[in-house]
MMTF fields as JSON, N, C-alpha, C and O atoms, coordinates in Angstrom:
{
  "mmtfVersion": "1.0.0",
  "mmtfProducer": "UNKNOWN",
  "numBonds": 535,
  "numAtoms": 536,
  "numGroups": 134,
  "numChains": 1,
  "numModels": 1,
  "chainsPerModel": [1],
  "groupsPerChain": [134],
  "chainIdList": ["A"],
  "bondAtomList": [4, 2, 8, 6, 12, 10, 16, 14, 20, 18, 24, 22, 28, 26, 32, 30, 36, 34, 40, 38, 44, 42, 48, 46, 52, 50, 56, 54, 60, 58, 64, 62, 68, 66, 72, 70, 76, 74, 80, 78, 84, 82, 88, 86, 92, 90, 96, 94, 100, 98, 104, 102, 108, 106, 112, 110, 116, 114, 120, 118, 124, 122, 128, 126, 132, 130, 136, 134, 140, 138, 144, 142, 148, 146, 152, 150, 156, 154, 160, 158, 164, 162, 168, 166, 172, 170, 176, 174, 180, 178, 184, 182, 188, 186, 192, 190, 196, 194, 200, 198, 204, 202, 208, 206, 212, 210, 216, 214, 220, 218, 224, 222, 228, 226, 232, 230, 236, 234, 240, 238, 244, 242, 248, 246, 252, 250, 256, 254, 260, 258, 264, 262, 268, 266, 272, 270, 276, 274, 280, 278, 284, 282, 288, 286, 292, 290, 296, 294, 300, 298, 304, 302, 308, 306, 312, 310, 316, 314, 320, 318, 324, 322, 328, 326, 332, 330, 336, 334, 340, 338, 344, 342, 348, 346, 352, 350, 356, 354, 360, 358, 364, 362, 368, 366, 372, 370, 376, 374, 380, 378, 384, 382, 388, 386, 392, 390, 396, 394, 400, 398, 404, 402, 408, 406, 412, 410, 416, 414, 420, 418, 424, 422, 428, 426, 432, 430, 436, 434, 440, 438, 444, 442, 448, 446, 452, 450, 456, 454, 460, 458, 464, 462, 468, 466, 472, 470, 476, 474, 480, 478, 484, 482, 488, 486, 492, 490, 496, 494, 500, 498, 504, 502, 508, 506, 512, 510, 516, 514, 520, 518, 524, 522, 528, 526, 532, 530],
  "bondOrderList": [1, 1, 1, 1, 1, 1, 1, 1, 1, 1, 1, 1, 1, 1, 1, 1, 1, 1, 1, 1, 1, 1, 1, 1, 1, 1, 1, 1, 1, 1, 1, 1, 1, 1, 1, 1, 1, 1, 1, 1, 1, 1, 1, 1, 1, 1, 1, 1, 1, 1, 1, 1, 1, 1, 1, 1, 1, 1, 1, 1, 1, 1, 1, 1, 1, 1, 1, 1, 1, 1, 1, 1, 1, 1, 1, 1, 1, 1, 1, 1, 1, 1, 1, 1, 1, 1, 1, 1, 1, 1, 1, 1, 1, 1, 1, 1, 1, 1, 1, 1, 1, 1, 1, 1, 1, 1, 1, 1, 1, 1, 1, 1, 1, 1, 1, 1, 1, 1, 1, 1, 1, 1, 1, 1, 1, 1, 1, 1, 1, 1, 1, 1, 1],
  "groupList": [{"groupName": "UNK", "atomNameList": ["N", "CA", "C", "O"], "elementList": ["N", "C", "C", "O"], "formalChargeList": [0, 0, 0, 0], "bondAtomList": [1, 0, 2, 1, 3, 2], "bondOrderList": [1, 1, 2], "singleLetterCode": "X", "chemCompType": "L-PEPTIDE LINKING"}],
  "groupTypeList": [0, 0, 0, 0, 0, 0, 0, 0, 0, 0, 0, 0, 0, 0, 0, 0, 0, 0, 0, 0, 0, 0, 0, 0, 0, 0, 0, 0, 0, 0, 0, 0, 0, 0, 0, 0, 0, 0, 0, 0, 0, 0, 0, 0, 0, 0, 0, 0, 0, 0, 0, 0, 0, 0, 0, 0, 0, 0, 0, 0, 0, 0, 0, 0, 0, 0, 0, 0, 0, 0, 0, 0, 0, 0, 0, 0, 0, 0, 0, 0, 0, 0, 0, 0, 0, 0, 0, 0, 0, 0, 0, 0, 0, 0, 0, 0, 0, 0, 0, 0, 0, 0, 0, 0, 0, 0, 0, 0, 0, 0, 0, 0, 0, 0, 0, 0, 0, 0, 0, 0, 0, 0, 0, 0, 0, 0, 0, 0, 0, 0, 0, 0, 0, 0],
  "groupIdList": [1, 2, 3, 4, 5, 6, 7, 8, 9, 10, 11, 12, 13, 14, 15, 16, 17, 18, 19, 20, 21, 22, 23, 24, 25, 26, 27, 28, 29, 30, 31, 32, 33, 34, 35, 36, 37, 38, 39, 40, 41, 42, 43, 44, 45, 46, 47, 48, 49, 50, 51, 52, 53, 54, 55, 56, 57, 58, 59, 60, 61, 62, 63, 64, 65, 66, 67, 68, 69, 70, 71, 72, 73, 74, 75, 76, 77, 78, 79, 80, 81, 82, 83, 84, 85, 86, 87, 88, 89, 90, 91, 92, 93, 94, 95, 96, 97, 98, 99, 100, 101, 102, 103, 104, 105, 106, 107, 108, 109, 110, 111, 112, 113, 114, 115, 116, 117, 118, 119, 120, 121, 122, 123, 124, 125, 126, 127, 128, 129, 130, 131, 132, 133, 134],
  "secStructList": [7, 7, 1, 1, 7, 7, 4, 4, 4, 4, 1, 7, 7, 7, 2, 2, 2, 2, 2, 2, 2, 2, 2, 2, 2, 2, 6, 6, 7, 7, 2, 2, 2, 2, 2, 2, 2, 2, 6, 1, 7, 2, 2, 2, 2, 2, 2, 2, 2, 2, 2, 2, 2, 2, 2, 1, 7, 7, 1, 7, 7, 7, 7, 7, 7, 7, 7, 7, 1, 1, 7, 2, 2, 2, 2, 2, 2, 2, 2, 2, 2, 2, 2, 2, 1, 6, 6, 7, 7, 2, 2, 2, 2, 2, 2, 6, 1, 7, 6, 6, 7, 7, 2, 2, 2, 2, 2, 2, 2, 2, 2, 2, 2, 2, 2, 2, 2, 2, 2, 2, 1, 7, 7, 7, 1, 7, 7, 7, 7, 1, 7, 6, 6, 7],
  "xCoordList": [0.847, 0.0, 0.894, 1.833, 0.61, 1.473, 1.311, 0.248, 2.396, 2.358, 1.598, 1.042, 1.569, 0.799, -0.424, -0.453, -1.41, -2.633, -2.471, -1.694, -3.223, -3.217, -3.836, -4.924, -3.17, -3.648, -4.994, -5.806, -5.243, -6.476, -7.711, -8.781, -7.57, -8.716, -9.258, -10.447, -8.409, -8.831, -9.23, -9.658, -9.101, -9.49, -11.002, -11.659, -11.542, -12.973, -13.305, -12.496, -14.498, -14.96, -15.255, -15.878, -14.816, -15.167, -16.582, -17.107, -17.194, -18.53, -18.512, -19.472, -17.415, -17.292, -17.301, -17.997, -16.518, -16.478, -17.831, -18.24, -18.524, -19.863, -20.799, -21.59, -20.702, -21.515, -21.161, -22.036, -19.865, -19.439, -19.998, -20.436, -19.983, -20.511, -21.982, -22.412, -22.755, -24.191, -24.411, -25.248, -23.658, -23.806, -23.467, -24.181, -22.38, -21.983, -22.96, -23.231, -23.49, -24.506, -25.758, -26.35, -26.158, -27.341, -27.089, -28.028, -25.818, -25.47, -25.397, -25.172, -25.587, -25.633, -24.352, -24.27, -23.359, -22.116, -22.337, -23.194, -21.569, -21.65, -20.807, -19.939, -21.084, -20.315, -18.829, -17.977, -18.527, -17.135, -16.428, -15.283, -17.112, -16.509, -16.248, -15.2, -17.205, -17.036, -15.892, -15.061, -15.855, -14.795, -13.415, -12.494, -13.268, -11.977, -11.643, -10.487, -12.65, -12.44, -11.979, -11.118, -12.553, -12.231, -11.148, -10.704, -10.721, -9.702, -10.262, -9.565, -11.509, -12.178, -12.711, -12.764, -13.1, -13.689, -15.11, -15.787, -15.557, -16.933, -17.939, -19.081, -17.535, -18.434, -18.621, -19.702, -17.586, -17.717, -18.736, -19.592, -18.631, -19.575, -20.983, -21.933, -21.124, -22.448, -23.053, -24.247, -22.24, -22.76, -23.188, -24.217, -22.402, -22.747, -24.055, -24.919, -24.195, -25.414, -26.611, -27.69, -26.429, -27.512, -27.949, -29.142, -27.004, -27.342, -28.151, -29.083, -27.798, -28.529, -29.958, -30.897, -30.131, -31.449, -32.327, -33.49, -31.789, -32.619, -32.825, -33.925, -31.774, -31.865, -31.95, -32.294, -31.644, -31.709, -30.6, -30.742, -29.507, -28.392, -27.086, -27.037, -26.039, -24.736, -23.679, -22.549, -24.009, -23.011, -22.85, -23.723, -21.737, -21.451, -22.209, -22.429, -22.606, -23.184, -22.05, -20.91, -22.372, -21.37, -21.024, -21.879, -19.788, -19.373, -19.982, -20.397, -20.032, -20.625, -19.729, -20.187, -18.491, -17.547, -17.936, -18.974, -17.099, -17.364, -18.278, -18.072, -19.288, -20.166, -19.412, -18.474, -19.836, -19.179, -19.443, -20.503, -18.47, -18.558, -19.238, -19.72, -19.276, -19.866, -20.989, -20.998, -21.936, -22.996, -22.634, -21.578, -23.506, -23.21, -23.039, -22.183, -23.842, -23.761, -22.407, -21.792, -21.956, -20.661, -19.515, -18.521, -19.665, -18.652, -18.543, -17.443, -19.69, -19.679, -18.999, -18.268, -19.241, -18.606, -17.088, -16.351, -16.63, -15.189, -14.618, -13.57, -15.312, -14.841, -14.782, -13.847, -15.807, -15.864, -14.65, -14.012, -14.339, -13.19, -11.893, -10.987, -11.804, -10.568, -10.324, -9.175, -11.371, -11.177, -10.987, -10.409, -11.461, -11.267, -9.789, -9.335, -9.049, -7.601, -6.956, -6.871, -6.498, -5.982, -4.784, -4.531, -4.049, -2.87, -3.185, -2.276, -4.466, -4.885, -4.477, -4.541, -4.061, -3.658, -4.894, -5.99, -4.692, -5.769, -6.324, -7.535, -5.449, -5.889, -6.788, -7.775, -6.448, -7.28, -8.621, -9.628, -8.643, -9.926, -10.789, -11.992, -10.181, -10.935, -11.538, -12.612, -10.875, -11.403, -12.681, -13.52, -12.841, -14.015, -15.203, -16.285, -15.018, -16.064, -16.56, -15.918, -17.703, -18.208, -17.172, -16.353, -17.2, -16.153, -16.142, -15.136, -17.222, -17.262, -16.583, -16.539, -16.059, -15.393, -14.051, -13.248, -13.819, -12.541, -11.516, -11.867, -10.275, -9.227, -9.155, -8.819, -9.467, -9.409, -10.481, -10.237, -11.67, -12.728, -12.332, -12.576, -11.729, -11.308, -10.196, -10.202, -9.243, -8.161, -8.722, -8.326, -9.654, -10.228, -10.942, -10.739, -11.785, -12.514, -11.578, -11.799, -10.546, -9.589, -8.865, -8.65, -8.49, -7.806, -8.73, -8.31, -9.994, -10.944, -11.134, -11.233, -11.185, -11.395, -10.197, -10.357, -9.009, -7.829, -7.578, -7.031, -7.96, -7.798, -8.729, -8.376, -9.922, -10.895, -10.887, -11.59, -10.115, -10.193, -9.737, -10.207, -8.849, -8.385, -9.499, -9.442, -10.519, -11.64, -12.529, -13.141, -12.6, -13.524, -12.914, -13.649, -11.581, -10.941, -11.142, -11.106, -11.354, -11.498, -10.173, -9.099, -10.274, -9.058, -8.519, -9.261, -7.257, -6.655, -7.093, -7.403, -7.115, -7.565, -6.466, -6.731, -5.251, -4.136, -4.297, -4.555, -4.147, -4.28, -2.902, -1.903, -2.864, -1.602, -1.312, -2.17, -0.123, 0.278, 1.639, 2.372, 1.956, 3.276, 4.283, 5.48, 3.817, 4.69, 5.39, 4.707, 6.73, 7.416, 7.411, 7.718, 7.071, 7.098, 5.861, 5.89, 4.788, 3.558, 3.421, 2.437],
  "yCoordList": [-1.178, 0.0, 1.243, 1.329, 2.205, 3.391, 4.26, 4.304, 4.951, 5.812, 7.107, 7.702, 7.546, 8.75, 8.373, 7.36, 9.21, 8.957, 9.44, 10.347, 8.809, 9.201, 10.586, 10.825, 11.486, 12.868, 12.918, 13.797, 12.009, 12.002, 11.893, 12.378, 11.262, 11.115, 12.456, 12.575, 13.463, 14.741, 15.75, 16.855, 15.4, 16.305, 16.285, 15.282, 17.402, 17.474, 16.604, 16.451, 16.043, 15.289, 16.25, 17.291, 15.908, 16.723, 16.359, 15.314, 17.221, 16.918, 15.646, 14.876, 15.433, 14.232, 12.984, 12.014, 13.01, 11.862, 11.634, 10.49, 12.712, 12.563, 11.877, 11.012, 12.268, 11.623, 10.16, 9.321, 9.858, 8.462, 7.641, 6.508, 8.208, 7.492, 7.172, 6.042, 8.158, 7.941, 6.884, 5.995, 6.986, 6.013, 4.599, 3.656, 4.445, 3.109, 2.548, 1.347, 3.409, 2.943, 2.478, 1.457, 3.243, 2.845, 1.563, 0.841, 1.282, 0.044, -1.144, -2.275, -0.889, -1.981, -2.209, -3.178, -1.366, -1.527, -1.171, -0.346, -1.787, -1.467, -0.227, 0.157, 0.388, 1.568, 1.245, 2.025, 0.091, -0.297, -0.511, -0.096, -1.155, -1.418, -0.109, 0.055, 0.82, 2.12, 2.886, 3.48, 2.867, 3.566, 3.061, 3.853, 1.763, 1.194, 1.502, 1.759, 1.476, 1.757, 3.203, 3.464, 4.134, 5.556, 6.041, 7.185, 5.177, 5.585, 6.488, 7.37, 6.271, 7.077, 6.166, 4.946, 6.778, 6.04, 5.616, 6.3, 4.483, 4.067, 5.016, 5.099, 5.735, 6.723, 7.937, 8.526, 8.317, 9.414, 9.022, 9.819, 7.791, 7.29, 7.275, 7.687, 6.804, 6.733, 8.121, 8.304, 9.111, 10.48, 11.079, 11.75, 10.839, 11.357, 10.73, 11.424, 9.427, 8.734, 9.225, 9.438, 9.403, 9.878, 11.277, 11.581, 12.117, 13.471, 13.403, 14.183, 12.476, 12.322, 11.848, 12.332, 10.913, 10.362, 11.405, 11.568, 12.11, 13.025, 14.375, 14.925, 14.926, 16.282, 16.334, 17.372, 15.237, 15.209, 15.999, 16.409, 16.216, 16.952, 16.338, 15.663, 16.579, 16.056, 17.148, 16.876, 18.371, 19.436, 19.972, 19.796, 20.617, 21.156, 22.443, 23.229, 22.652, 23.941, 24.945, 24.579, 26.202, 27.238, 27.367, 27.167, 27.696, 27.865, 29.116, 30.024, 29.159, 30.326, 31.535, 32.559, 31.44, 32.523, 33.833, 33.939, 34.806, 36.127, 36.882, 36.826, 37.589, 38.334, 39.471, 40.036, 39.794, 40.864, 42.203, 42.43, 43.082, 44.398, 45.4, 46.44, 45.09, 46.004, 45.299, 44.074, 46.082, 45.497, 45.664, 46.207, 45.2, 45.242, 46.668, 46.93, 47.571, 48.962, 49.581, 50.266, 49.331, 49.858, 49.204, 49.856, 47.905, 47.219, 47.839, 48.022, 48.163, 48.8, 50.162, 50.533, 50.91, 52.225, 52.084, 52.865, 51.103, 50.868, 50.481, 50.985, 49.579, 49.16, 50.324, 50.446, 51.183, 52.331, 53.237, 53.667, 53.523, 54.383, 53.684, 54.314, 52.381, 51.648, 51.494, 51.55, 51.301, 51.114, 52.425, 52.444, 53.515, 54.795, 55.16, 55.774, 54.797, 55.023, 53.849, 53.857, 52.834, 51.613, 51.819, 50.985, 52.899, 53.119, 53.97, 54.429, 54.181, 55.0, 54.342, 53.12, 55.153, 54.613, 54.309, 54.802, 53.5, 53.128, 54.353, 54.469, 55.26, 56.458, 57.34, 57.892, 57.47, 58.318, 57.653, 58.342, 56.333, 55.636, 55.842, 56.076, 55.758, 55.923, 57.321, 57.478, 58.332, 59.698, 59.856, 60.695, 59.059, 59.163, 58.355, 58.414, 57.614, 56.712, 57.145, 57.958, 56.604, 56.912, 56.538, 55.647, 57.205, 57.007, 55.626, 55.246, 54.871, 53.579, 52.47, 51.329, 52.769, 51.746, 51.393, 52.273, 50.113, 49.69, 49.519, 49.272, 49.65, 49.515, 48.086, 47.878, 47.099, 45.711, 45.442, 44.712, 46.026, 45.847, 46.505, 45.957, 47.666, 48.362, 47.583, 47.462, 47.055, 46.258, 45.03, 44.714, 44.338, 43.135, 43.458, 42.782, 44.502, 44.872, 45.338, 45.03, 46.07, 46.54, 45.359, 45.329, 44.389, 43.204, 42.412, 41.966, 42.23, 41.509, 42.23, 41.594, 43.541, 44.321, 44.22, 44.004, 44.373, 44.327, 42.919, 42.755, 41.91, 40.541, 40.248, 39.485, 40.85, 40.591, 41.646, 41.494, 42.701, 43.804, 43.401, 43.978, 42.444, 42.044, 41.39, 41.373, 40.847, 40.241, 41.29, 41.032, 42.468, 43.486, 44.407, 45.115, 44.421, 45.304, 44.772, 43.56, 45.658, 45.186, 44.633, 45.107, 43.629, 43.043, 43.927, 44.708, 43.81, 44.656, 44.182, 43.006, 45.093, 44.78, 44.12, 43.616, 44.111, 43.527, 42.012, 41.379, 41.441, 39.997, 39.361, 39.983, 38.148, 37.424, 36.766, 36.076, 36.97, 36.334, 35.694, 36.006, 34.8, 34.177, 34.951, 34.668, 35.92, 36.726, 37.787, 38.638, 37.775, 38.73, 40.163, 41.09, 40.369, 41.721, 42.523, 43.749, 41.887, 42.643, 43.032, 43.671],
  "zCoordList": [0.0, 0.0, 0.0, 0.792, -0.883, -0.941, 0.3, 0.918, 0.646, 1.816, 1.544, 2.467, 0.292, -0.025, -0.842, -1.541, -0.729, -1.479, -2.912, -3.209, -3.771, -5.172, -5.301, -4.777, -5.981, -6.127, -6.845, -6.557, -7.759, -8.542, -7.653, -8.019, -6.493, -5.603, -5.15, -4.854, -5.091, -4.544, -5.615, -5.282, -6.881, -7.956, -8.125, -7.845, -8.584, -8.857, -10.06, -10.976, -10.044, -11.202, -12.338, -12.131, -13.523, -14.68, -15.11, -14.724, -15.906, -16.414, -17.253, -17.249, -17.971, -18.786, -17.907, -18.207, -16.81, -15.897, -15.238, -15.036, -14.903, -14.322, -15.31, -14.934, -16.565, -17.596, -17.776, -17.989, -17.689, -17.793, -16.643, -16.842, -15.44, -14.273, -14.48, -14.246, -14.916, -15.128, -16.204, -16.048, -17.293, -18.377, -17.95, -18.292, -17.203, -16.76, -15.732, -15.726, -14.864, -13.898, -14.633, -14.284, -15.663, -16.432, -17.217, -17.551, -17.513, -18.21, -17.257, -17.688, -15.953, -14.991, -14.212, -13.457, -14.361, -13.619, -12.159, -11.84, -11.274, -9.844, -9.549, -10.333, -8.395, -7.995, -7.868, -8.293, -7.283, -7.078, -8.414, -8.592, -9.342, -10.654, -11.404, -12.027, -11.34, -12.003, -11.349, -12.036, -10.012, -9.296, -9.668, -9.874, -9.754, -10.126, -11.58, -11.917, -12.434, -13.856, -14.073, -14.913, -13.315, -13.476, -12.515, -12.607, -11.593, -10.625, -9.542, -9.041, -9.184, -8.157, -7.068, -7.222, -5.974, -4.87, -5.242, -6.009, -4.692, -4.965, -4.322, -4.775, -3.273, -2.662, -3.563, -3.588, -4.301, -5.268, -6.328, -6.713, -6.787, -7.788, -7.208, -7.874, -5.972, -5.338, -5.167, -5.404, -4.756, -4.591, -5.92, -6.004, -6.951, -8.278, -8.762, -9.297, -8.576, -8.989, -8.177, -8.73, -6.876, -6.015, -6.425, -6.424, -6.769, -7.224, -8.516, -8.711, -9.387, -10.64, -10.372, -11.004, -9.448, -9.133, -8.445, -8.815, -7.452, -6.662, -7.325, -7.274, -7.954, -8.488, -10.003, -10.568, -10.663, -12.118, -12.79, -13.942, -12.09, -12.682, -12.207, -11.179, -12.965, -12.573, -12.516, -12.113, -12.907, -12.878, -11.463, -10.612, -11.231, -9.901, -9.663, -10.585, -8.424, -8.034, -7.912, -7.629, -8.126, -7.942, -6.471, -5.608, -6.184, -4.805, -4.204, -4.924, -2.901, -2.265, -2.473, -2.979, -2.102, -2.336, -1.679, -1.026, -1.861, -1.317, -2.278, -3.49, -1.758, -2.656, -3.336, -2.774, -4.55, -5.297, -4.645, -4.061, -4.75, -4.147, -5.077, -4.628, -6.354, -7.333, -8.071, -8.187, -8.568, -9.382, -10.86, -11.183, -11.751, -13.182, -13.696, -14.541, -13.192, -13.652, -13.296, -14.113, -12.072, -11.645, -12.42, -12.742, -12.716, -13.519, -14.904, -15.426, -15.498, -16.822, -16.768, -17.687, -15.689, -15.551, -15.461, -16.063, -14.72, -14.604, -15.96, -16.363, -16.669, -17.983, -18.963, -19.754, -18.892, -19.8, -19.585, -20.546, -18.325, -18.025, -18.422, -18.969, -18.147, -18.43, -19.925, -20.361, -20.722, -22.159, -22.896, -23.983, -22.329, -23.015, -23.061, -24.026, -22.049, -22.023, -21.297, -20.069, -22.04, -21.409, -20.491, -19.622, -20.663, -19.821, -18.597, -17.905, -18.33, -17.2, -15.887, -15.75, -14.933, -13.633, -12.788, -13.055, -11.783, -10.871, -10.152, -9.965, -9.752, -9.027, -9.896, -9.411, -11.172, -12.031, -12.337, -12.497, -12.42, -12.609, -11.377, -11.492, -10.197, -8.953, -8.841, -8.26, -9.38, -9.315, -10.131, -9.804, -11.189, -12.054, -11.545, -12.129, -10.484, -10.002, -8.629, -7.963, -8.203, -6.863, -5.801, -6.026, -4.658, -3.644, -3.0, -2.401, -3.104, -2.423, -3.221, -2.759, -4.391, -5.191, -4.562, -4.252, -4.379, -3.811, -4.921, -6.075, -4.566, -5.575, -6.107, -7.273, -5.267, -5.743, -6.792, -7.752, -6.618, -7.617, -8.928, -10.004, -8.84, -10.055, -10.75, -11.975, -9.985, -10.573, -11.28, -12.402, -10.612, -11.204, -12.506, -13.514, -12.487, -13.692, -14.796, -15.967, -14.439, -15.434, -16.059, -17.271, -15.238, -15.752, -16.664, -17.731, -16.256, -17.1, -18.424, -19.473, -18.379, -19.59, -20.518, -21.719, -19.976, -20.837, -21.351, -22.441, -20.602, -21.084, -22.251, -23.15, -22.245, -23.299, -24.397, -25.396, -24.235, -25.187, -26.584, -27.564, -26.701, -28.022, -28.826, -30.055, -28.148, -28.859, -29.511, -30.547, -28.91, -29.371, -30.416, -31.104, -30.559, -31.515, -32.925, -33.137, -33.892, -35.267, -35.773, -35.404, -36.619, -37.161, -38.266, -38.862, -38.536, -39.559, -40.933, -41.127, -41.872, -43.224, -44.036, -45.128, -43.536, -44.261, -44.308, -43.284, -45.477, -45.618, -45.574, -45.936, -45.14, -45.057, -46.393, -46.944, -46.915, -48.168, -47.98, -47.042, -48.887, -48.84, -49.678, -49.624, -50.447, -51.293, -50.443, -49.872, -50.331, -49.461, -49.992, -49.242, -51.266, -51.828, -51.497, -51.599, -51.109, -50.835, -49.402, -49.027]
}
C-alpha cells in the first residue's frame, strides 16, 4: 500500500467523468466497478449517482464565495473608463467613479477588460500572403 494517497482522488470530477458514471450505472455496472475503472472512490460514484437520481443533474453547483462588491452597472462604468484610455492609472480611474469603489474591484474589472479587449478590436484589413514583396 502506498504511503501517499493518489492525487487524482482529490481532484474534482469533470462533467465528462460525471456523464461516464451515469452512463456506466445505467449500463448496470456497480459503484465499485465504475470507481476502479475511473480511478475514483466508490463513494464518489455513489454520490454522483444519487445526485442524478434526486436532483436530475450532474453538474457542480457554484461555490458560495465572497459576494461581489460592485454590481453590473458599476462594472460597466469601470470598464468604460478603463477602455477609453488603457494606460490610465488606478488612481485616475478611482477619481471618475463613486467614492465607495474599492481599488481591488477596479483592478479586477480593469484586468478583465484588458484581457478581453483584443476580442472586441477590429481586425486589420491587411491579408496574409506568402509573397514577401507585398
